[in-house]
mmCIF file of C-alpha atoms in Angstrom:
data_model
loop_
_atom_site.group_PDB
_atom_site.id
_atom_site.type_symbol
_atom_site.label_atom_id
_atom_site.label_comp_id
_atom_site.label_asym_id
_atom_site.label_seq_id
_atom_site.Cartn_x
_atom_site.Cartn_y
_atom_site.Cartn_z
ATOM 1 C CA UNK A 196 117.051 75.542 80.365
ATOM 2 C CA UNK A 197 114.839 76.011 83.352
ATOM 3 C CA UNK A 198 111.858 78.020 83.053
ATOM 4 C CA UNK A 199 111.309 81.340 85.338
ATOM 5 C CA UNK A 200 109.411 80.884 88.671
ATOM 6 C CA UNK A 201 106.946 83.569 86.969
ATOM 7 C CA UNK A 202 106.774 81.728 83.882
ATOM 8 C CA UNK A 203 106.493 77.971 86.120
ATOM 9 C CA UNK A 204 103.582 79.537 87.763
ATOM 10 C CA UNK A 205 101.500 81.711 85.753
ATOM 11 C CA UNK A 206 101.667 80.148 82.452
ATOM 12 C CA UNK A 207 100.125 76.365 83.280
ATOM 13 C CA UNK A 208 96.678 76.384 85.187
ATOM 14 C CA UNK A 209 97.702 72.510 85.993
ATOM 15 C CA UNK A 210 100.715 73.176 87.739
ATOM 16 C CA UNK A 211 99.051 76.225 89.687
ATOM 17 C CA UNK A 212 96.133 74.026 90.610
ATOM 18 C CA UNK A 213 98.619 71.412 91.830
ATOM 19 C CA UNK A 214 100.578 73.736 93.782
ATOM 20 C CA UNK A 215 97.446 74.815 95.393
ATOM 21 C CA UNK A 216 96.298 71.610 95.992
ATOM 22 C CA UNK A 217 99.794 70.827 98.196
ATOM 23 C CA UNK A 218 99.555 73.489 100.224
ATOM 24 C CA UNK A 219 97.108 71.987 102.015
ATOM 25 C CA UNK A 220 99.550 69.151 102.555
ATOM 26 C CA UNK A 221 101.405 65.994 100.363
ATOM 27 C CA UNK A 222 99.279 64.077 98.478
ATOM 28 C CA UNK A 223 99.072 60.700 96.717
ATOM 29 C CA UNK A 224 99.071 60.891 92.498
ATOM 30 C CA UNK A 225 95.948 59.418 92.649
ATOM 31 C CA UNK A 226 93.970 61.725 94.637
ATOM 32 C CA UNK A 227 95.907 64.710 92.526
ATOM 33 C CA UNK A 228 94.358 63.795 89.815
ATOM 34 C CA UNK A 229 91.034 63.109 91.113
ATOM 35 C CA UNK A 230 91.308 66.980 92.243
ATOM 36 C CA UNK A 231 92.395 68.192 89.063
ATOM 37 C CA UNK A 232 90.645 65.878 86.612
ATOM 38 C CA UNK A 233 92.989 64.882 84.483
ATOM 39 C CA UNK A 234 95.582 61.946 83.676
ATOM 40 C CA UNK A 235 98.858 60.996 84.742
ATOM 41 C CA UNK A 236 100.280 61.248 81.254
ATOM 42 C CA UNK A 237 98.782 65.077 80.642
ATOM 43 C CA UNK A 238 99.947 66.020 84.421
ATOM 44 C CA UNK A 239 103.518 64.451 84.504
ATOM 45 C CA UNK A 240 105.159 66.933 82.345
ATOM 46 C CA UNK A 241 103.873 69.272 84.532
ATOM 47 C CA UNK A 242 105.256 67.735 87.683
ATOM 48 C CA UNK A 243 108.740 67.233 86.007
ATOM 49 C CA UNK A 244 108.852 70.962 85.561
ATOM 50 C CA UNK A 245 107.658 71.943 89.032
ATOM 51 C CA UNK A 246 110.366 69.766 90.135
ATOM 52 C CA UNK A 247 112.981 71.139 88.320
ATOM 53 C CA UNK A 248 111.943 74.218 89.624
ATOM 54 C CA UNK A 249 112.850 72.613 93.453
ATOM 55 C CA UNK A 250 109.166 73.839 94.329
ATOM 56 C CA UNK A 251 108.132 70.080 94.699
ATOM 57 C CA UNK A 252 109.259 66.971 95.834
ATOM 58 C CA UNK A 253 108.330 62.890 95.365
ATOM 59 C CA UNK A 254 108.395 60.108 97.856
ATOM 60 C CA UNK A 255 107.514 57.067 96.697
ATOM 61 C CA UNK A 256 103.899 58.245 94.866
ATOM 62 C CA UNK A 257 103.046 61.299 97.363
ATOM 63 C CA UNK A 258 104.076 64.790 96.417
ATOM 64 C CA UNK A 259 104.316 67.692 98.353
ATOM 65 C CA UNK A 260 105.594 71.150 98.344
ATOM 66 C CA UNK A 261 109.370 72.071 100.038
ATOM 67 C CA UNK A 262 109.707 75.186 102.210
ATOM 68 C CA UNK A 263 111.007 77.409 99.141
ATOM 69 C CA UNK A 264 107.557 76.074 96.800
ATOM 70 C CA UNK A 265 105.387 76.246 100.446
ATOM 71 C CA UNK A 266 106.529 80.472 100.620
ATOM 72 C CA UNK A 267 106.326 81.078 97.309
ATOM 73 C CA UNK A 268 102.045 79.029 96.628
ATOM 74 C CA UNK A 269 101.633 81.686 100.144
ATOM 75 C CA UNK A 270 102.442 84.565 98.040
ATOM 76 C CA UNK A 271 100.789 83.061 95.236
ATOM 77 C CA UNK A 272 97.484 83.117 96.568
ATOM 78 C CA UNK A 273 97.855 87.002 97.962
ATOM 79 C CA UNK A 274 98.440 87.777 94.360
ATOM 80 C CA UNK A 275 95.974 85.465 92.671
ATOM 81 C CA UNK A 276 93.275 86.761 95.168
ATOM 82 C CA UNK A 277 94.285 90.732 94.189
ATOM 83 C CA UNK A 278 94.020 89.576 90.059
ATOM 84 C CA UNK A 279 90.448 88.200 90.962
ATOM 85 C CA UNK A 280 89.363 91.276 92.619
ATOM 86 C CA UNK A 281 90.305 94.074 90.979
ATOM 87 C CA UNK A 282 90.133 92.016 87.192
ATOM 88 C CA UNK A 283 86.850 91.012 87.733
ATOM 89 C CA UNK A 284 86.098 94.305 88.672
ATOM 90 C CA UNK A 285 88.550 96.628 86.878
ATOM 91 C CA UNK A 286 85.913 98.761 85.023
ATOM 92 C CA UNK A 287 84.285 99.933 88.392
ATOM 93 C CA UNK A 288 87.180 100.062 90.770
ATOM 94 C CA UNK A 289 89.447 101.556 87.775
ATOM 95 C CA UNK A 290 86.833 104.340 87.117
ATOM 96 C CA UNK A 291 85.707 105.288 90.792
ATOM 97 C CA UNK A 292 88.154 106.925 93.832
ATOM 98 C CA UNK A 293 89.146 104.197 96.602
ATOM 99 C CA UNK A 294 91.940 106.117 97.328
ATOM 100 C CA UNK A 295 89.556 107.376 101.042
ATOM 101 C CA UNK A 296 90.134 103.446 102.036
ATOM 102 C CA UNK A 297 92.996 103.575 104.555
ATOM 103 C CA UNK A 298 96.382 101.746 103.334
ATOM 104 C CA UNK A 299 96.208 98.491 105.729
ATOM 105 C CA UNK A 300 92.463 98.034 104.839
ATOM 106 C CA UNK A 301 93.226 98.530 101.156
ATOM 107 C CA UNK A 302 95.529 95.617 101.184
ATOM 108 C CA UNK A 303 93.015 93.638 102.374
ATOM 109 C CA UNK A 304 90.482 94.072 99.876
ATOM 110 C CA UNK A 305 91.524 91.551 97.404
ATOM 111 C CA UNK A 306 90.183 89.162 100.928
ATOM 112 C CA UNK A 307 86.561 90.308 100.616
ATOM 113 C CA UNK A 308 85.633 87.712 98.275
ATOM 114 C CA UNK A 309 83.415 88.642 95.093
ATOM 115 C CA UNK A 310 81.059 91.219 94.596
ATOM 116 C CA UNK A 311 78.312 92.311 92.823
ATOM 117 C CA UNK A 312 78.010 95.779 90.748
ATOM 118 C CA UNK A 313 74.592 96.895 90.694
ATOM 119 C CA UNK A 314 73.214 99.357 88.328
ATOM 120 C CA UNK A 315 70.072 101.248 89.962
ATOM 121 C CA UNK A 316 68.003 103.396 87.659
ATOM 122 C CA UNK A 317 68.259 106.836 88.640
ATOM 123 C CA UNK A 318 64.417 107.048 88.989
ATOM 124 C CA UNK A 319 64.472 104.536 91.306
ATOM 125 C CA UNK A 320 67.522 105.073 93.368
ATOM 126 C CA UNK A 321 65.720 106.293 96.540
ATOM 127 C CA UNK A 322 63.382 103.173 96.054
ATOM 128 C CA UNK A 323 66.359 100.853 95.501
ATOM 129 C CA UNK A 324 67.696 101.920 98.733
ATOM 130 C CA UNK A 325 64.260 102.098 100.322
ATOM 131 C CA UNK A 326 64.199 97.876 99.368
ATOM 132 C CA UNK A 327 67.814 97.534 100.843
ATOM 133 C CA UNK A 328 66.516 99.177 103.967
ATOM 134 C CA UNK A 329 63.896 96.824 104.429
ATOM 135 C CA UNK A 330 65.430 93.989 104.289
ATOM 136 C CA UNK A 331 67.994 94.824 106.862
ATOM 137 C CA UNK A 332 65.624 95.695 109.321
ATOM 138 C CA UNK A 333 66.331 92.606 111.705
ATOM 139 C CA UNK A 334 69.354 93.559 111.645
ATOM 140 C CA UNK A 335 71.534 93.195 114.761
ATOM 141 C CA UNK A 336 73.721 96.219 113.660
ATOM 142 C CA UNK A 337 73.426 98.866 111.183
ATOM 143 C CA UNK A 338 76.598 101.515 110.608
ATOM 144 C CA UNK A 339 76.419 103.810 108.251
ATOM 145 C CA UNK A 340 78.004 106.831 106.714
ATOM 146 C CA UNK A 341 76.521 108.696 104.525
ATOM 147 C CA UNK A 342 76.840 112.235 102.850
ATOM 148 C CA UNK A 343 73.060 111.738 101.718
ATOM 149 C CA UNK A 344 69.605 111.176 103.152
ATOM 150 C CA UNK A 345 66.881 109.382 102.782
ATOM 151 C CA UNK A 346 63.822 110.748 102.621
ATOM 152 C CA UNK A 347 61.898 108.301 105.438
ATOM 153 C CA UNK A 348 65.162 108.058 107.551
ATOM 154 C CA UNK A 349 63.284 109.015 110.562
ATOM 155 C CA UNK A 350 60.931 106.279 110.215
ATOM 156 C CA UNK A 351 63.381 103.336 109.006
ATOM 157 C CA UNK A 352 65.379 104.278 112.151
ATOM 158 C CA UNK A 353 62.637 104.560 114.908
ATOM 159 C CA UNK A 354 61.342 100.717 113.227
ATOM 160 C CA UNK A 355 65.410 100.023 113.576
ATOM 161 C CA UNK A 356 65.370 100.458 117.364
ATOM 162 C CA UNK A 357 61.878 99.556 117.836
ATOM 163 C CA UNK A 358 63.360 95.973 116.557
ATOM 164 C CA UNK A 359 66.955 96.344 119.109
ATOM 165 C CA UNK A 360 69.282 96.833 116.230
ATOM 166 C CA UNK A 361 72.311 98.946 116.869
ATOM 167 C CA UNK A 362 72.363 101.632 114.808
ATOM 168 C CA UNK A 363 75.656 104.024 114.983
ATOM 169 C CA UNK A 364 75.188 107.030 112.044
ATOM 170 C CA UNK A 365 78.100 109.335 110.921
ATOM 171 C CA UNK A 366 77.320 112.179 108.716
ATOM 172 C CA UNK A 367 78.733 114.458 106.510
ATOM 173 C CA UNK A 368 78.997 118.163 108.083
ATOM 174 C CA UNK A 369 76.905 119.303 105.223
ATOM 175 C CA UNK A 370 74.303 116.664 105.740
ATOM 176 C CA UNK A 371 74.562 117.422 109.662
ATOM 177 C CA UNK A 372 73.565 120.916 108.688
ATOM 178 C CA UNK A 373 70.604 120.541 106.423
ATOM 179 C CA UNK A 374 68.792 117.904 109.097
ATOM 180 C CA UNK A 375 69.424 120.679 111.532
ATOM 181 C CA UNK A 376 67.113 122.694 109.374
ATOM 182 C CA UNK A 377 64.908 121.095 107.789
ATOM 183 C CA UNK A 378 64.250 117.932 109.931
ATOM 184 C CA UNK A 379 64.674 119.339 113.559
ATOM 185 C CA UNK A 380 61.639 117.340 115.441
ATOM 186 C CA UNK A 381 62.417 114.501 113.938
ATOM 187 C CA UNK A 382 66.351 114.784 114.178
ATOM 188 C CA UNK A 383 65.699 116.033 118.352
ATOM 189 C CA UNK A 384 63.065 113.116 118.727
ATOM 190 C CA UNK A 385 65.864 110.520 117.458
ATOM 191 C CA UNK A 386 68.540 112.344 119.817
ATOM 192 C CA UNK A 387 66.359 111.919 122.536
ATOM 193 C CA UNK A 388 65.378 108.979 122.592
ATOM 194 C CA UNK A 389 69.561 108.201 123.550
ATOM 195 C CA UNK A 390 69.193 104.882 121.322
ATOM 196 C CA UNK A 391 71.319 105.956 118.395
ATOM 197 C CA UNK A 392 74.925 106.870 118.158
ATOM 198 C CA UNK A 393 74.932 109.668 115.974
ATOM 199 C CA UNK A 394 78.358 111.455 114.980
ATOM 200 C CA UNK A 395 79.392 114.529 112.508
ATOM 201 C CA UNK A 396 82.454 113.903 109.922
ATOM 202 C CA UNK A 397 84.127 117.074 110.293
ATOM 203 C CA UNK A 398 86.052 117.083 106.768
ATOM 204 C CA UNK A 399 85.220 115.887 103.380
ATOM 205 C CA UNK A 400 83.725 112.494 102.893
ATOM 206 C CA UNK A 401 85.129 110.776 99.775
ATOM 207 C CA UNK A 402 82.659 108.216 99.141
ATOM 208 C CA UNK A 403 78.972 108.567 98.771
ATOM 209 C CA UNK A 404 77.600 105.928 101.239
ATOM 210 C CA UNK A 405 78.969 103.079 103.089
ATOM 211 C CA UNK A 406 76.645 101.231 104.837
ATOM 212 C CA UNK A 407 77.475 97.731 107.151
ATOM 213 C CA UNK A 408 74.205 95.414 108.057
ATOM 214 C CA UNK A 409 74.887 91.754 109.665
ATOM 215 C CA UNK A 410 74.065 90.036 105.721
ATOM 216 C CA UNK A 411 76.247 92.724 103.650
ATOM 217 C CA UNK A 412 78.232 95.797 102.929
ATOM 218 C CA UNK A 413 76.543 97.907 100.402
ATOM 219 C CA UNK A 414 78.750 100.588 99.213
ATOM 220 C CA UNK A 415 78.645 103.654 96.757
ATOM 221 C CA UNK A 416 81.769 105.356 95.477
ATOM 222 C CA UNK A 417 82.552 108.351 93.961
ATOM 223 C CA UNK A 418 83.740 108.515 90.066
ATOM 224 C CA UNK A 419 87.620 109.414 89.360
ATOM 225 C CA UNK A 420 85.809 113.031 88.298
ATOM 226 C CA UNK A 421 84.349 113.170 91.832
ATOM 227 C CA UNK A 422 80.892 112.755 90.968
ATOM 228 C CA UNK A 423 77.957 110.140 92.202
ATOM 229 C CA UNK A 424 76.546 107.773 89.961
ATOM 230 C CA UNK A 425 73.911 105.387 89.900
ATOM 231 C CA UNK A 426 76.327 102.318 90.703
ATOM 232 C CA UNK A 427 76.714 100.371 93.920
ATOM 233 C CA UNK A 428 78.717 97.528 95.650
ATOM 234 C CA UNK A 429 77.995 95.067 97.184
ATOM 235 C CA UNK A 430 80.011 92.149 99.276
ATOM 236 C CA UNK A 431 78.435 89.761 101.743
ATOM 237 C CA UNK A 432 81.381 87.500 103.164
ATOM 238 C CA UNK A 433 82.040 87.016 106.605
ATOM 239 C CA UNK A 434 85.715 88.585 105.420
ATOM 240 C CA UNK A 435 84.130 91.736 104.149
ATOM 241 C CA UNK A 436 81.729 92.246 107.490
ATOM 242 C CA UNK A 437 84.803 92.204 109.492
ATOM 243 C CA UNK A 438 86.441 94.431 107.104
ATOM 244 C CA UNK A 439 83.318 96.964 106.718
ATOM 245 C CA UNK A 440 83.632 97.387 111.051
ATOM 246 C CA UNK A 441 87.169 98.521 110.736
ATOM 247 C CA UNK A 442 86.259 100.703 107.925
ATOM 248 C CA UNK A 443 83.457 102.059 109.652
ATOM 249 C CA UNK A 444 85.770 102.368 113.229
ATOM 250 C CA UNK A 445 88.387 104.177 111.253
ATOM 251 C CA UNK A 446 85.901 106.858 110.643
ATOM 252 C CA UNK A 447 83.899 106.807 113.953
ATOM 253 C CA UNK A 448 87.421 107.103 115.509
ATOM 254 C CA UNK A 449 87.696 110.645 113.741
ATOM 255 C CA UNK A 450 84.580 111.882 113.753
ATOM 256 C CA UNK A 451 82.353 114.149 117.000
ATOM 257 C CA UNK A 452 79.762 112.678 118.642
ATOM 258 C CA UNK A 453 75.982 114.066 118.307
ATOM 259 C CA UNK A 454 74.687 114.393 121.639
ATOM 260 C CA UNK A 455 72.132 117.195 121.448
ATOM 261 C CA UNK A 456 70.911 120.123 118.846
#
């Protein structure tokens, strides 16, 4: 009795690593097991099966995948890549609110690649950041939203321009509001000088921070309770920089520009 496709693919790493491996195109039995480390008597049975399966097929001693096993290794991939991300990461994604990530770039997550969870010690969060900051200054872009702020924003943003980074802000109403009155010189000077794009987020921001620098996306969520913790995220593939512009588009694209107080 023939096994289930399921069963064919997810229950033998060597026939998933072999399908893989053909979807870059045939391949000779030696170099497939040169890929896979292993032996032609441990990988055969595995070969009859995929074949059974009419996911493979055999000329002479080169295998390859047929158009059914070629569409089904595509969709393979999409899920193994959504397992990695969200099962290596289960007990931060599955405990914080992603739900603010728009439904096209949601599906796309899984693409970002791995990322690291960092704990920061609530003493030192502002310091954390502060570290973060620095090393972004050379920067050739810096987006951010935020519904916090950083005590020595005005001078990390003066050294950003000073250095030709470009900086685009978007703030939370409420953090619009307290710069207004508490930071007004220093919020007019930055206006002024017409080198920052600076924009309000008229409704309520569900995510703490979300900010995109050329080497990384570093990211802080809100718990499933709605409150902020003393975790962040961060990715640093090429995938997830192209991903963190759309994000941060999405939201430029519906917030109001700052153009003077």
């Amino acid at each position: 009795m023939k096994k289930p496709i399921v069963e064919v693919l997810v229950s033998s790493e060597k026939r998933r690593n072999m399908l893989l491996l053909l979807l870059d195109g045939p391949k000779e039995m030696e170099t497939i097991l040169n890929s896979l480390k292993t032996n032609r008597t441990a990988l055969l049975p595995q070969i009859k099966i995929l074949k059974e399966s009419h996911l493979i097929s055999k000329y002479e001693d080169i295998y390859k995948l047929i158009t059914i096993g070629k569409l089904i290794v595509e969709e393979m991939i999409v899920f193994l890549e959504i397992t990695n991300m969200f099962g290596e990461n289960r007990d931060y994604l599955g405990t914080h609110f992603i739900d603010f990530i728009p439904t096209d770039l949601l599906k796309k997550l899984p693409q970002l690649g791995s990322c690291n969870i960092i704990d920061i010690p609530i003493g030192d969060l502002f310091d954390a950041e502060k570290d973060f900051f620095e090393k972004a200054i050379m920067s050739k872009y810096w987006f951010q939203i935020t519904s916090t702020l950083h005590p020595v924003f005005h001078e990390f943003y003066v050294e950003m321009i000073d250095q030709g980074t470009d900086v685009s802000i978007i703030f939370t109403q409420e953090i619009y509001e307290k710069i207004k009155h508490d930071y007004y010189d220093d919020f007019k000077e930055l206006i002024d000088i017409k080198l920052i794009s600076f924009y309000v987020y008229p409704k309520d921001l569900e995510f703490v921070s979300f900010i995109l620098a050329d080497q990384s996306i570093n990211f802080r969520l809100f718990t499933q309770e709605g409150e902020s913790d003393n975790k962040k995220m961060l990715f640093s593939s090429p995938a997830s920089l192209e991903w963190g512009k759309e994000l941060f588009e999405y939201y430029r694209q519906q917030s109001i520009p700052i153009i003077e107080i």
